[in-house]
């Protein structure tokens, strides 16, 4: 299931997340147990250089699922599997994401993640999926207010939903009051020296060396349905970018709202913001194509970086220049014959989610931002039995050593030049037809709302 083909360009796109929507049903009782775990025991890994996965066990069957702070529900692809259920229903639930769809019946089973076990976890036993080539499911890490919770509420009422419809992570915290209510991660960056990337993931604990994340500014969740934070500022080469007023009514004055979303590989920004970042890079070209990954800004692979940073809680979090682009080998038709070239696509994208469907935030800080921080997501006094209460917050430490980013970028680009097809200037690339082998691929838009 891992992407290894150099040309899985188009299918790579889909790791996005979001909201879902409903259906309904009935179910089972629960009693909980859990044990504390630590960073070294929950493997978090990167299968395709753009998505972060964990192994879980659902009703005795192993699944490798996307770790997604942008959604709340758990679904796994149960086709051909022998899941031992604690209960089943015939209630269909649709899990719809920024890109992708999973549909199946609401079901219950024991779920294990590292040392943590929830004896009867609500999940969607998916029998139909779209656009999820790289994962066998999604483990949502946000709040109890998505399709499963709404479905259980609709069929059995709020009390049943509070007892049975919680997210895996809130169940883990609910069943062990002495376990601190946080999960942390440090998303690894894939390089030629570290092809797997080194990622850390903890529950109820901080990873060794990052204990003082508790000293970082507490960034309160400012909207109930996601890990949504108020962004003080986006800074490009030291200059404050002037966002339009937030589309969210009630956003703090002068700030826009950002969702921290580990399931969104390429952070969508307002179009003017993405343009402001990449137009500062010499040789960058705006390219319009139906091939998702290449649609948007292309930059020379040996580019001189722009300094991009985000300021939250008064603290500046610089983005590592390695996270400003993603290289792709692409077959083009050059002078009548096919040849492979390497193009470097932008990772920060123009936001094109349907504003009528996604209107509770202004931008998404996905993996191309999250790789530059150690982030601790704290539910604080949030209780699953009161899904609008509590004051969850996030704390982050920068993991970027700005004095070494240039050398790290240079080393990566040298290895890229040595191992990938020849680089091509974006201005030349855009004049060449793509090989029909690429154009035949599916045409999906990054971040497009489906259905
Ligand atoms: C399973 O769900 C059904 C409704 O679908 C419910 O009547 C039954 O009590 C549940 N069984 C258990 C063991 O929770
Ligand atoms: C609950 O969490 C605490 C603190 O992390 C841990 O020491 C304890 O073993 C856990 N209890 C159970 C029942 O898992
Ligand atoms: C996690 O467990 C390993 C041994 O399994 C131990 O060496 C390490 O110190 C632990 N880390 C934390 C944060 O407790
Ligand atoms: C996750 O599961 C896959 C498939 O069983 C296995 O190859 C991989 O080593 C596992 N990774 C971790 C970190 O446990
Ligand atoms: C699930 O994974 C564990 C750990 O890798 C392995 O021991 C076990 O045999 C696997 N179970 C199944 C049903 O594949
Ligand atoms: C499914 O799992 C059950 C319980 O573990 C087992 O008894 C049964 O043999 C399994 N069936 C198949 C087809 O693997
Ligand atoms: C992931 O990145 C590594 C190092 O940059 C590269 O060798 C590998 O081909 C990439 N894999 C994919 C699927 O793009
Ligand atoms: C955490 O500790 C490191 C190393 O001592 C220090 O550089 C950093 O400023 C500290 N961060 C915070 C938020 O206190
Ligand atoms: C502000 O909104 C206008 C009108 O929609 C748009 O043209 C402009 O690009 C936006 N500017 C920014 C900074 O997003
Ligand atoms: C294109 O191909 C023709 C025939 O192979 C060759 O004569 C010509 O020099 C090539 N042009 C370029 C710009 O490479
Ligand atoms: C382009 O690269 C692919 C994958 O390595 C390879 O299969 C194909 O033959 C290459 N095309 C050319 C024209 O070299
Ligand atoms: C949630 O719980 C808090 C603390 O118990 C309470 O103040 C608040 O009113 C509750 N909110 C709802 C919507 O029940």
Coordinates of C-alpha atoms and ligand atoms in Angstrom, one line a residue:
X1 CA 0.0 0.0 0.0
X2 CA 3.0 2.3 0.2
X3 CA 3.6 4.7 -2.7
X4 CA 7.0 3.8 -4.2
X5 CA 6.4 4.7 -7.8
X6 CA 8.1 7.8 -8.9
X7 CA 5.1 8.6 -10.9
X8 CA 2.4 8.3 -8.4
X9 CA 2.2 12.1 -8.7
X10 CA -1.5 12.4 -9.0
X11 CA -2.6 9.8 -6.5
X12 CA -0.2 11.2 -3.9
X13 CA -2.5 14.1 -3.6
X14 CA -5.4 13.0 -1.5
X15 CA -4.2 13.2 2.1
X16 CA -6.4 15.9 3.2
X17 CA -9.0 15.9 5.9
X18 CA -12.0 17.5 7.3
X19 CA -15.5 17.4 8.3
X20 CA -18.0 14.9 7.6
X21 CA -21.7 14.3 7.8
X22 CA -24.0 11.8 8.8
X23 CA -26.4 9.0 8.9
X24 CA -27.4 7.0 12.1
X25 CA -27.9 4.0 14.3
X26 CA -27.8 2.1 17.6
X27 CA -25.2 0.2 19.7
X28 CA -23.2 -1.0 22.7
X29 CA -22.1 -0.6 26.2
X30 CA -18.6 0.1 27.3
X31 CA -16.0 -0.2 30.0
X32 CA -12.6 1.1 29.6
X33 CA -9.0 0.3 30.4
X34 CA -5.7 1.9 29.3
X35 CA -2.1 2.0 30.0
X36 CA 0.3 4.8 29.6
X37 CA 2.7 4.7 26.7
X38 CA 5.5 6.8 25.3
X39 CA 7.1 8.2 22.3
X40 CA 9.2 5.2 21.5
X41 CA 6.3 2.8 21.5
X42 CA 3.8 4.4 19.1
X43 CA 5.4 4.3 15.6
X44 CA 4.5 7.3 13.5
X45 CA 5.9 7.0 10.0
X46 CA 5.7 8.5 6.6
X47 CA 4.8 6.2 3.8
X48 CA 5.0 8.4 0.8
X49 CA 6.8 11.6 2.0
X50 CA 3.5 13.4 2.5
X51 CA 1.3 11.5 5.0
X52 CA 1.8 10.4 8.6
X53 CA 0.6 6.9 9.5
X54 CA 0.2 4.8 12.6
X55 CA -0.5 1.1 13.1
X56 CA -3.6 0.2 15.0
X57 CA -5.5 -3.0 15.7
X58 CA -9.3 -3.0 15.3
X59 CA -11.1 -6.1 16.5
X60 CA -8.0 -8.1 16.2
X61 CA -7.1 -6.9 12.7
X62 CA -4.1 -4.7 11.9
X63 CA -4.6 -1.5 10.0
X64 CA -2.2 1.3 9.0
X65 CA -4.1 4.6 9.2
X66 CA -3.6 8.3 8.7
X67 CA -3.1 10.3 11.9
X68 CA -5.4 13.2 11.3
X69 CA -5.8 16.2 13.7
X70 CA -8.3 17.7 11.2
X71 CA -11.1 15.2 11.8
X72 CA -12.6 13.2 14.7
X73 CA -13.8 9.9 13.5
X74 CA -12.1 6.5 13.0
X75 CA -12.8 4.6 9.8
X76 CA -11.0 1.5 8.5
X77 CA -11.4 -0.4 5.3
X78 CA -13.0 -3.6 6.6
X79 CA -13.3 -5.3 3.2
X80 CA -11.8 -8.7 3.3
X81 CA -11.0 -8.4 7.0
X82 CA -12.2 -10.4 9.9
X83 CA -12.8 -7.8 12.5
X84 CA -14.2 -9.0 15.8
X85 CA -16.9 -6.6 16.6
X86 CA -18.3 -5.7 20.0
X87 CA -21.4 -4.6 18.2
X88 CA -22.6 -3.9 14.6
X89 CA -25.3 -1.7 13.2
X90 CA -26.9 -1.3 9.8
X91 CA -26.6 2.5 10.0
X92 CA -24.6 3.9 7.0
X93 CA -22.2 6.7 7.8
X94 CA -20.5 8.9 5.2
X95 CA -17.1 10.3 6.1
X96 CA -16.4 13.1 3.7
X97 CA -13.1 14.9 3.7
X98 CA -11.5 17.9 1.9
X99 CA -10.5 15.2 -0.6
X100 CA -11.8 11.7 -0.2
X101 CA -14.8 9.8 1.0
X102 CA -15.3 6.7 3.1
X103 CA -18.7 5.0 3.6
X104 CA -19.8 2.1 5.6
X105 CA -21.8 1.0 8.6
X106 CA -21.3 2.3 12.1
X107 CA -19.7 -0.5 14.2
X108 CA -17.9 -1.1 17.5
X109 CA -14.8 -3.0 18.3
X110 CA -11.8 -3.0 20.6
X111 CA -9.1 -0.6 19.3
X112 CA -5.4 -0.7 20.3
X113 CA -2.9 2.0 19.5
X114 CA 0.5 1.5 21.1
X115 CA -0.3 0.6 24.7
X116 CA -3.7 2.3 24.6
X117 CA -6.8 0.2 24.3
X118 CA -10.4 1.2 24.1
X119 CA -12.7 -1.9 24.5
X120 CA -15.6 -0.8 22.4
X121 CA -14.7 2.1 20.0
X122 CA -17.2 3.5 17.6
X123 CA -15.9 3.5 14.0
X124 CA -17.0 3.3 10.4
X125 CA -16.5 -0.2 8.9
X126 CA -15.9 1.2 5.4
X127 CA -17.1 -0.8 2.4
X128 CA -16.6 2.0 -0.1
X129 CA -13.8 4.6 -0.4
X130 CA -12.7 7.2 -2.8
X131 CA -9.3 8.8 -3.1
X132 CA -7.6 7.0 -0.2
X133 CA -4.9 4.9 -2.1
X134 CA -2.3 5.5 0.6
X135 CA -4.1 4.4 3.7
X136 CA -6.3 1.7 5.2
X137 CA -8.2 4.2 7.3
X138 CA -8.1 7.5 9.2
X139 CA -7.7 8.0 12.9
X140 CA -9.3 11.4 13.7
X141 CA -7.7 13.3 16.6
X142 CA -10.0 16.3 17.0
X143 CA -13.3 16.6 18.9
X144 CA -16.5 14.6 19.4
X145 CA -18.6 16.4 17.0
X146 CA -18.3 14.7 13.6
X147 CA -20.3 12.1 11.7
X148 CA -20.2 9.3 14.3
X149 CA -21.2 11.5 17.2
X150 CA -24.0 13.1 15.2
X151 CA -25.2 9.8 14.0
X152 CA -25.4 8.3 17.5
X153 CA -27.1 11.5 18.7
X154 CA -29.6 11.3 15.9
X155 CA -30.5 7.7 16.6
X156 CA -30.2 7.3 20.3
X157 CA -29.8 10.8 21.7
X158 CA -27.1 12.9 23.2
X159 CA -26.5 10.8 26.3
X160 CA -25.8 7.7 24.2
X161 CA -23.5 9.8 22.0
X162 CA -21.6 10.9 25.0
X163 CA -21.2 7.4 26.2
X164 CA -20.7 5.6 22.9
X165 CA -19.9 8.1 20.1
X166 CA -16.6 9.6 21.4
X167 CA -13.4 9.8 19.3
X168 CA -10.7 7.2 20.2
X169 CA -8.4 9.8 21.8
X170 CA -11.1 11.4 24.0
X171 CA -12.1 7.8 25.0
X172 CA -8.5 7.1 26.0
X173 CA -8.6 10.2 28.2
X174 CA -12.1 9.6 29.6
X175 CA -11.2 6.1 30.8
X176 CA -8.1 7.2 32.7
X177 CA -8.5 10.4 34.7
X178 CA -4.9 10.4 35.8
X179 CA -3.5 10.3 32.3
X180 CA -2.6 13.8 31.2
X181 CA -5.0 14.9 28.4
X182 CA -2.4 15.6 25.7
X183 CA -1.0 14.0 22.6
X184 CA 2.2 15.4 21.0
X185 CA 3.9 14.9 17.7
X186 CA 7.1 15.8 15.9
X187 CA 6.5 15.0 12.2
X188 CA 9.7 13.8 10.5
X189 CA 11.1 15.2 7.3
X190 CA 12.1 12.7 4.7
X191 CA 15.5 13.3 3.3
X192 CA 18.0 11.2 1.3
X193 CA 19.9 10.5 4.5
X194 CA 16.7 9.7 6.5
X195 CA 14.4 8.1 3.9
X196 CA 11.8 7.1 6.5
X197 CA 11.8 10.4 8.4
X198 CA 12.0 10.3 12.2
X199 CA 8.7 11.1 13.7
X200 CA 7.6 11.1 17.4
X201 CA 4.1 10.6 18.7
X202 CA 3.1 10.4 22.4
X203 CA -0.1 10.3 24.3
X204 CA -0.3 11.6 27.9
X205 CA 3.4 12.4 27.8
X206 CA 6.0 14.6 26.2
X207 CA 8.8 13.2 24.1
X208 CA 12.3 13.2 25.6
X209 CA 14.0 16.5 25.0
X210 CA 10.7 18.4 24.4
X211 CA 9.5 18.5 28.0
X212 CA 9.7 22.3 28.1
X213 CA 6.9 22.5 25.5
X214 CA 4.9 23.2 28.6
X215 CA 6.7 26.6 28.8
X216 CA 5.5 27.6 25.3
X217 CA 2.6 30.0 24.9
X218 CA -0.8 28.3 25.3
X219 CA -2.7 28.8 22.1
X220 CA -6.4 28.4 22.8
X221 CA -8.7 26.6 20.5
X222 CA -10.9 29.4 19.2
X223 CA -13.6 27.3 17.4
X224 CA -15.2 24.2 18.7
X225 CA -14.9 21.8 15.8
X226 CA -11.2 21.6 15.0
X227 CA -7.9 22.5 16.5
X228 CA -8.4 26.1 15.3
X229 CA -6.0 28.8 16.5
X230 CA -5.8 32.5 16.1
X231 CA -2.8 33.4 13.8
X232 CA -1.1 36.7 14.8
X233 CA 0.8 37.0 11.6
X234 CA 2.4 35.4 8.6
X235 CA 5.8 36.9 7.9
X236 CA 7.6 36.8 4.5
X237 CA 11.2 37.9 4.5
X238 CA 10.6 39.8 7.7
X239 CA 7.5 41.6 6.4
X240 CA 4.0 41.1 7.8
X241 CA 1.6 39.8 5.2
X242 CA -1.7 41.8 5.3
X243 CA -4.5 39.2 5.3
X244 CA -8.1 40.3 4.6
X245 CA -10.4 40.3 7.6
X246 CA -11.2 36.8 8.8
X247 CA -14.2 35.2 7.1
X248 CA -15.1 33.9 10.6
X249 CA -17.4 36.2 12.5
X250 CA -16.1 36.5 16.1
X251 CA -12.4 36.0 15.1
X252 CA -10.1 38.0 17.3
X253 CA -9.5 41.5 15.9
X254 CA -6.8 41.7 13.3
X255 CA -6.3 37.9 13.2
X256 CA -7.2 35.1 10.9
X257 CA -8.0 31.6 12.0
X258 CA -5.8 28.6 11.2
X259 CA -6.5 24.9 11.6
X260 CA -3.7 22.6 12.6
X261 CA -4.2 19.6 10.4
X262 CA -1.8 16.7 10.2
X263 CA -4.0 15.1 7.6
X264 CA -3.5 18.0 5.1
X265 CA -0.2 17.6 3.4
X266 CA -0.1 20.9 1.5
X267 CA -1.3 23.9 3.6
X268 CA -3.9 25.9 1.8
X269 CA -3.6 29.7 2.2
X270 CA -5.8 32.4 0.8
X271 CA -4.7 32.8 -2.8
X272 CA -3.1 36.2 -2.3
X273 CA -1.0 34.8 0.6
X274 CA 0.3 31.8 -1.4
X275 CA 1.1 34.2 -4.3
X276 CA 3.0 36.5 -1.9
X277 CA 5.2 33.7 -0.6
X278 CA 6.2 32.1 -4.0
X279 CA 6.3 35.3 -6.1
X280 CA 9.3 36.2 -3.9
X281 CA 11.3 33.2 -5.2
X282 CA 13.4 34.1 -8.3
X283 CA 12.3 32.0 -11.3
X284 CA 9.0 30.9 -9.8
X285 CA 6.2 30.5 -12.3
X286 CA 2.4 30.1 -11.8
X287 CA 1.3 27.0 -13.7
X288 CA -2.2 26.0 -14.6
X289 CA -2.7 22.3 -15.2
X290 CA -5.2 19.5 -14.5
X291 CA -2.4 17.5 -12.8
X292 CA -3.1 18.4 -9.2
X293 CA 0.4 18.3 -7.8
X294 CA 1.8 20.6 -10.5
X295 CA -1.1 23.1 -10.5
X296 CA 0.1 26.3 -8.8
X297 CA 3.5 27.7 -8.2
X298 CA 6.6 25.9 -9.6
X299 CA 10.0 27.0 -8.3
X300 CA 13.5 26.2 -9.6
X301 CA 14.7 23.1 -7.6
X302 CA 17.9 25.0 -6.7
X303 CA 16.0 28.0 -5.5
X304 CA 17.1 30.8 -3.1
X305 CA 14.7 30.4 -0.2
X306 CA 12.2 33.0 1.0
X307 CA 12.0 33.3 4.8
X308 CA 8.5 32.3 5.8
X309 CA 7.3 32.2 9.3
X310 CA 4.0 32.1 11.3
X311 CA 3.6 34.0 14.5
X312 CA 1.2 32.4 17.1
X313 CA 0.9 33.5 20.8
X314 CA 3.6 36.1 20.1
X315 CA 6.1 33.4 19.2
X316 CA 7.7 33.1 15.7
X317 CA 7.7 29.7 14.1
X318 CA 9.9 29.7 11.0
X319 CA 9.1 27.2 8.2
X320 CA 12.1 25.1 7.1
X321 CA 12.9 25.9 3.5
X322 CA 12.8 22.1 2.8
X323 CA 9.1 22.3 3.4
X324 CA 8.5 25.0 0.8
X325 CA 8.6 22.6 -2.1
X326 CA 8.2 19.0 -3.1
X327 CA 10.1 17.5 -6.1
X328 CA 8.4 15.4 -8.7
X329 CA 9.9 13.5 -11.6
X330 CA 7.7 14.3 -14.6
X331 CA 7.7 12.9 -18.2
X332 CA 7.5 15.6 -20.8
X333 CA 7.6 15.7 -24.5
X334 CA 10.7 17.6 -25.5
X335 CA 11.5 18.1 -29.1
X336 CA 9.2 15.3 -30.1
X337 CA 10.6 12.7 -27.6
X338 CA 9.6 11.8 -24.1
X339 CA 12.1 12.6 -21.3
X340 CA 12.0 12.8 -17.6
X341 CA 12.7 16.0 -15.8
X342 CA 12.4 17.1 -12.1
X343 CA 10.1 19.9 -11.2
X344 CA 9.7 21.4 -7.8
X345 CA 6.1 22.2 -6.8
X346 CA 4.9 24.5 -4.1
X347 CA 3.7 23.0 -0.8
X348 CA 1.7 26.0 0.3
X349 CA -1.3 26.1 -1.9
X350 CA -4.1 28.5 -2.9
X351 CA -7.2 27.7 -0.8
X352 CA -9.9 26.4 -3.0
X353 CA -12.2 24.7 -0.5
X354 CA -15.8 25.6 -1.1
X355 CA -16.4 28.5 1.4
X356 CA -20.0 27.5 1.9
X357 CA -18.9 24.1 3.1
X358 CA -15.8 25.2 5.0
X359 CA -16.4 28.5 6.6
X360 CA -14.9 28.2 10.1
X361 CA -11.3 29.0 9.3
X362 CA -9.2 31.1 7.0
X363 CA -6.3 28.8 6.3
X364 CA -4.9 25.4 7.2
X365 CA -1.5 24.7 8.6
X366 CA -0.8 21.2 7.5
X367 CA 2.3 19.1 7.4
X368 CA 4.5 21.6 5.5
X369 CA 4.1 23.7 8.6
X370 CA 3.8 21.1 11.3
X371 CA 7.2 19.5 10.3
X372 CA 8.8 22.7 11.6
X373 CA 7.4 22.4 15.1
X374 CA 7.0 20.0 18.1
X375 CA 3.3 20.3 18.9
X376 CA 1.4 19.3 22.0
X377 CA -2.4 19.2 21.7
X378 CA -4.0 19.5 25.1
X379 CA -7.7 18.8 25.7
X380 CA -7.2 20.5 29.1
X381 CA -10.7 20.3 30.8
X382 CA -12.5 19.3 27.7
X383 CA -14.9 16.5 28.6
X384 CA -16.3 14.1 26.0
X385 CA -19.6 14.3 27.8
X386 CA -19.8 18.0 27.1
X387 CA -18.5 18.5 23.6
X388 CA -18.7 22.3 23.6
X389 CA -17.1 22.8 27.0
X390 CA -13.5 23.1 28.2
X391 CA -10.6 25.1 27.0
X392 CA -8.3 23.0 24.8
X393 CA -5.0 24.5 23.8
X394 CA -1.9 23.8 21.7
X395 CA 1.7 24.5 22.7
X396 CA 4.5 24.4 20.1
X397 CA 8.3 24.5 20.1
X398 CA 10.1 25.4 16.9
X399 CA 12.3 22.5 15.7
X400 CA 14.0 24.6 13.1
X401 CA 17.6 25.7 13.7
X402 CA 17.7 28.7 11.3
X403 CA 21.5 28.8 11.3
X404 CA 21.6 25.4 9.6
X405 CA 18.7 25.5 7.2
X406 CA 20.7 26.7 4.3
X407 CA 23.3 23.9 4.6
X408 CA 20.5 21.4 5.0
X409 CA 18.7 22.7 1.9
X410 CA 22.0 22.6 -0.1
X411 CA 22.7 19.0 0.9
X412 CA 19.2 17.9 0.0
X413 CA 19.3 19.7 -3.4
X414 CA 22.7 18.2 -4.3
X415 CA 21.3 14.7 -3.5
X416 CA 18.2 15.5 -5.5
X417 CA 20.2 16.6 -8.5
X418 CA 22.3 13.4 -8.3
X419 CA 19.4 11.0 -7.9
X420 CA 16.4 12.5 -9.8
X421 CA 16.1 13.3 -13.5
X422 CA 17.6 16.6 -14.6
X423 CA 16.2 19.8 -13.1
X424 CA 14.3 22.1 -15.5
X425 CA 13.6 25.8 -15.1
X426 CA 9.9 26.4 -14.5
X427 CA 9.7 28.9 -17.3
X428 CA 11.0 26.3 -19.7
X429 CA 8.9 23.5 -18.2
X430 CA 5.6 25.3 -18.7
X431 CA 6.3 25.5 -22.5
X432 CA 6.6 21.7 -22.8
X433 CA 3.7 19.3 -23.2
X434 CA 3.3 16.8 -20.5
X435 CA 3.6 13.2 -21.6
X436 CA 0.3 11.5 -22.4
X437 CA 1.2 9.0 -19.7
X438 CA 0.6 11.7 -17.1
X439 CA -2.3 13.5 -18.7
X440 CA -4.2 10.2 -18.7
X441 CA -4.1 10.3 -14.9
X442 CA -7.2 11.2 -12.9
X443 CA -7.9 14.9 -12.6
X444 CA -8.4 15.9 -9.0
X445 CA -8.0 19.3 -7.5
X446 CA -6.0 19.6 -4.3
X447 CA -8.3 20.4 -1.4
X448 CA -11.5 20.3 -3.6
X449 CA -14.6 19.5 -1.7
X450 CA -16.2 16.4 -3.2
X451 CA -19.8 15.6 -3.6
Ligands
LIG1 C1 -25.8 -3.7 20.1 O1 -26.6 -2.8 19.4 C2 -28.0 -3.1 19.5 C3 -28.7 -2.2 18.6 O2 -28.1 -2.2 17.3 C4 -28.5 -3.0 20.9 O3 -29.8 -3.3 21.0 C5 -27.7 -4.0 21.8 O4 -28.0 -3.8 23.1 C6 -26.2 -3.8 21.6 N1 -25.4 -4.8 22.2 C7 -24.5 -4.6 23.1 C8 -23.8 -5.8 23.6 O5 -24.1 -3.5 23.4
LIG2 C1 -3.7 5.8 33.8 O1 -2.6 6.7 33.5 C2 -1.7 6.8 34.6 C3 -0.8 8.0 34.3 O2 -0.2 8.0 33.1 C4 -0.9 5.5 34.6 O3 0.1 5.5 35.6 C5 -1.9 4.4 34.9 O4 -1.3 3.1 34.8 C6 -3.1 4.4 33.9 N1 -4.1 3.6 34.4 C7 -4.6 2.6 33.7 C8 -5.7 1.8 34.3 O5 -4.3 2.3 32.6
LIG3 C1 9.9 5.4 26.7 O1 10.2 4.0 26.9 C2 11.6 3.8 26.7 C3 11.8 2.3 26.9 O2 10.8 1.5 26.3 C4 12.4 4.6 27.6 O3 13.8 4.4 27.3 C5 12.1 6.1 27.4 O4 12.8 6.8 28.3 C6 10.6 6.3 27.6 N1 10.3 7.7 27.3 C7 9.6 8.4 28.0 C8 9.3 9.8 27.5 O5 9.1 8.0 29.0
LIG4 C1 3.2 -1.0 10.6 O1 2.6 -2.1 10.0 C2 3.3 -2.5 8.8 C3 2.5 -3.5 8.1 O2 2.3 -4.6 9.0 C4 4.7 -2.9 9.1 O3 5.4 -3.2 8.0 C5 5.4 -1.7 9.8 O4 6.7 -2.1 10.2 C6 4.7 -1.3 11.0 N1 5.3 0.0 11.5 C7 5.4 0.3 12.8 C8 6.1 1.5 13.1 O5 5.0 -0.5 13.6
LIG5 C1 -0.7 -7.6 13.8 O1 0.6 -7.0 14.0 C2 1.2 -7.6 15.0 C3 2.5 -6.8 15.3 O2 3.1 -6.5 14.1 C4 1.5 -9.1 14.7 O3 2.2 -9.7 15.8 C5 0.2 -9.8 14.4 O4 0.5 -11.1 14.0 C6 -0.6 -9.1 13.4 N1 -1.9 -9.7 13.3 C7 -2.5 -10.0 12.1 C8 -3.9 -10.6 12.2 O5 -1.9 -9.8 11.1
LIG6 C1 -12.3 -14.7 12.3 O1 -11.9 -14.5 13.6 C2 -12.5 -15.4 14.5 C3 -12.2 -14.9 15.9 O2 -10.9 -14.6 16.1 C4 -12.0 -16.8 14.2 O3 -12.6 -17.7 15.1 C5 -12.3 -17.1 12.8 O4 -11.7 -18.4 12.4 C6 -11.8 -16.1 11.8 N1 -12.2 -16.3 10.5 C7 -11.4 -16.2 9.5 C8 -12.0 -16.4 8.1 O5 -10.2 -15.9 9.6
LIG7 C1 10.7 10.4 -0.8 O1 11.8 11.2 -0.6 C2 13.0 10.5 -0.8 C3 14.1 11.4 -0.4 O2 13.9 12.7 -0.7 C4 13.1 10.0 -2.2 O3 14.3 9.2 -2.4 C5 11.9 9.1 -2.5 O4 11.9 8.8 -3.9 C6 10.6 9.9 -2.2 N1 9.5 9.0 -2.3 C7 8.4 9.3 -3.0 C8 7.3 8.3 -3.0 O5 8.3 10.3 -3.6
LIG8 C1 13.1 25.1 25.8 O1 14.4 24.7 26.1 C2 15.3 25.1 25.1 C3 16.7 24.5 25.4 O2 17.0 24.7 26.7 C4 15.4 26.6 24.9 O3 16.2 26.9 23.9 C5 14.0 27.1 24.6 O4 13.9 28.4 24.6 C6 13.0 26.6 25.6 N1 11.7 26.9 25.1 C7 10.7 27.4 25.9 C8 9.4 27.7 25.2 O5 10.9 27.7 27.0
LIG9 C1 -9.0 40.2 -0.2 O1 -10.3 40.0 -0.9 C2 -10.3 40.4 -2.2 C3 -11.8 40.2 -2.7 O2 -12.2 38.9 -2.5 C4 -9.3 39.6 -3.0 O3 -9.4 40.1 -4.4 C5 -8.0 39.8 -2.5 O4 -7.0 39.0 -3.2 C6 -8.0 39.4 -1.0 N1 -6.7 39.7 -0.4 C7 -6.0 38.9 0.4 C8 -4.8 39.4 1.0 O5 -6.4 37.8 0.6
LIG10 C1 15.4 18.3 -32.0 O1 15.6 17.0 -32.7 C2 16.2 17.1 -34.0 C3 16.2 15.8 -34.6 O2 16.5 14.8 -33.6 C4 17.6 17.7 -33.8 O3 18.2 17.9 -35.1 C5 17.5 19.1 -33.2 O4 18.8 19.6 -32.9 C6 16.8 19.0 -31.9 N1 16.5 20.3 -31.3 C7 16.8 20.6 -30.1 C8 16.5 22.0 -29.6 O5 17.3 19.8 -29.2
LIG11 C1 11.0 8.1 -16.9 O1 11.1 7.5 -15.6 C2 10.3 6.3 -15.5 C3 10.4 5.8 -14.0 O2 11.7 5.7 -13.7 C4 10.8 5.3 -16.5 O3 9.9 4.1 -16.3 C5 10.7 5.8 -17.9 O4 11.3 4.9 -18.8 C6 11.5 7.1 -18.0 N1 11.2 7.7 -19.2 C7 12.2 8.0 -20.1 C8 11.9 8.6 -21.4 O5 13.4 7.9 -19.7
LIG12 C1 -19.8 22.2 29.7 O1 -19.3 22.0 30.9 C2 -18.9 23.2 31.6 C3 -18.2 22.8 32.9 O2 -18.9 21.8 33.6 C4 -20.1 24.1 31.8 O3 -19.8 25.3 32.4 C5 -20.8 24.3 30.5 O4 -22.0 25.0 30.7 C6 -21.1 23.0 29.8 N1 -21.6 23.4 28.4 C7 -22.6 22.7 27.9 C8 -23.0 23.2 26.5 O5 -23.2 21.8 28.4

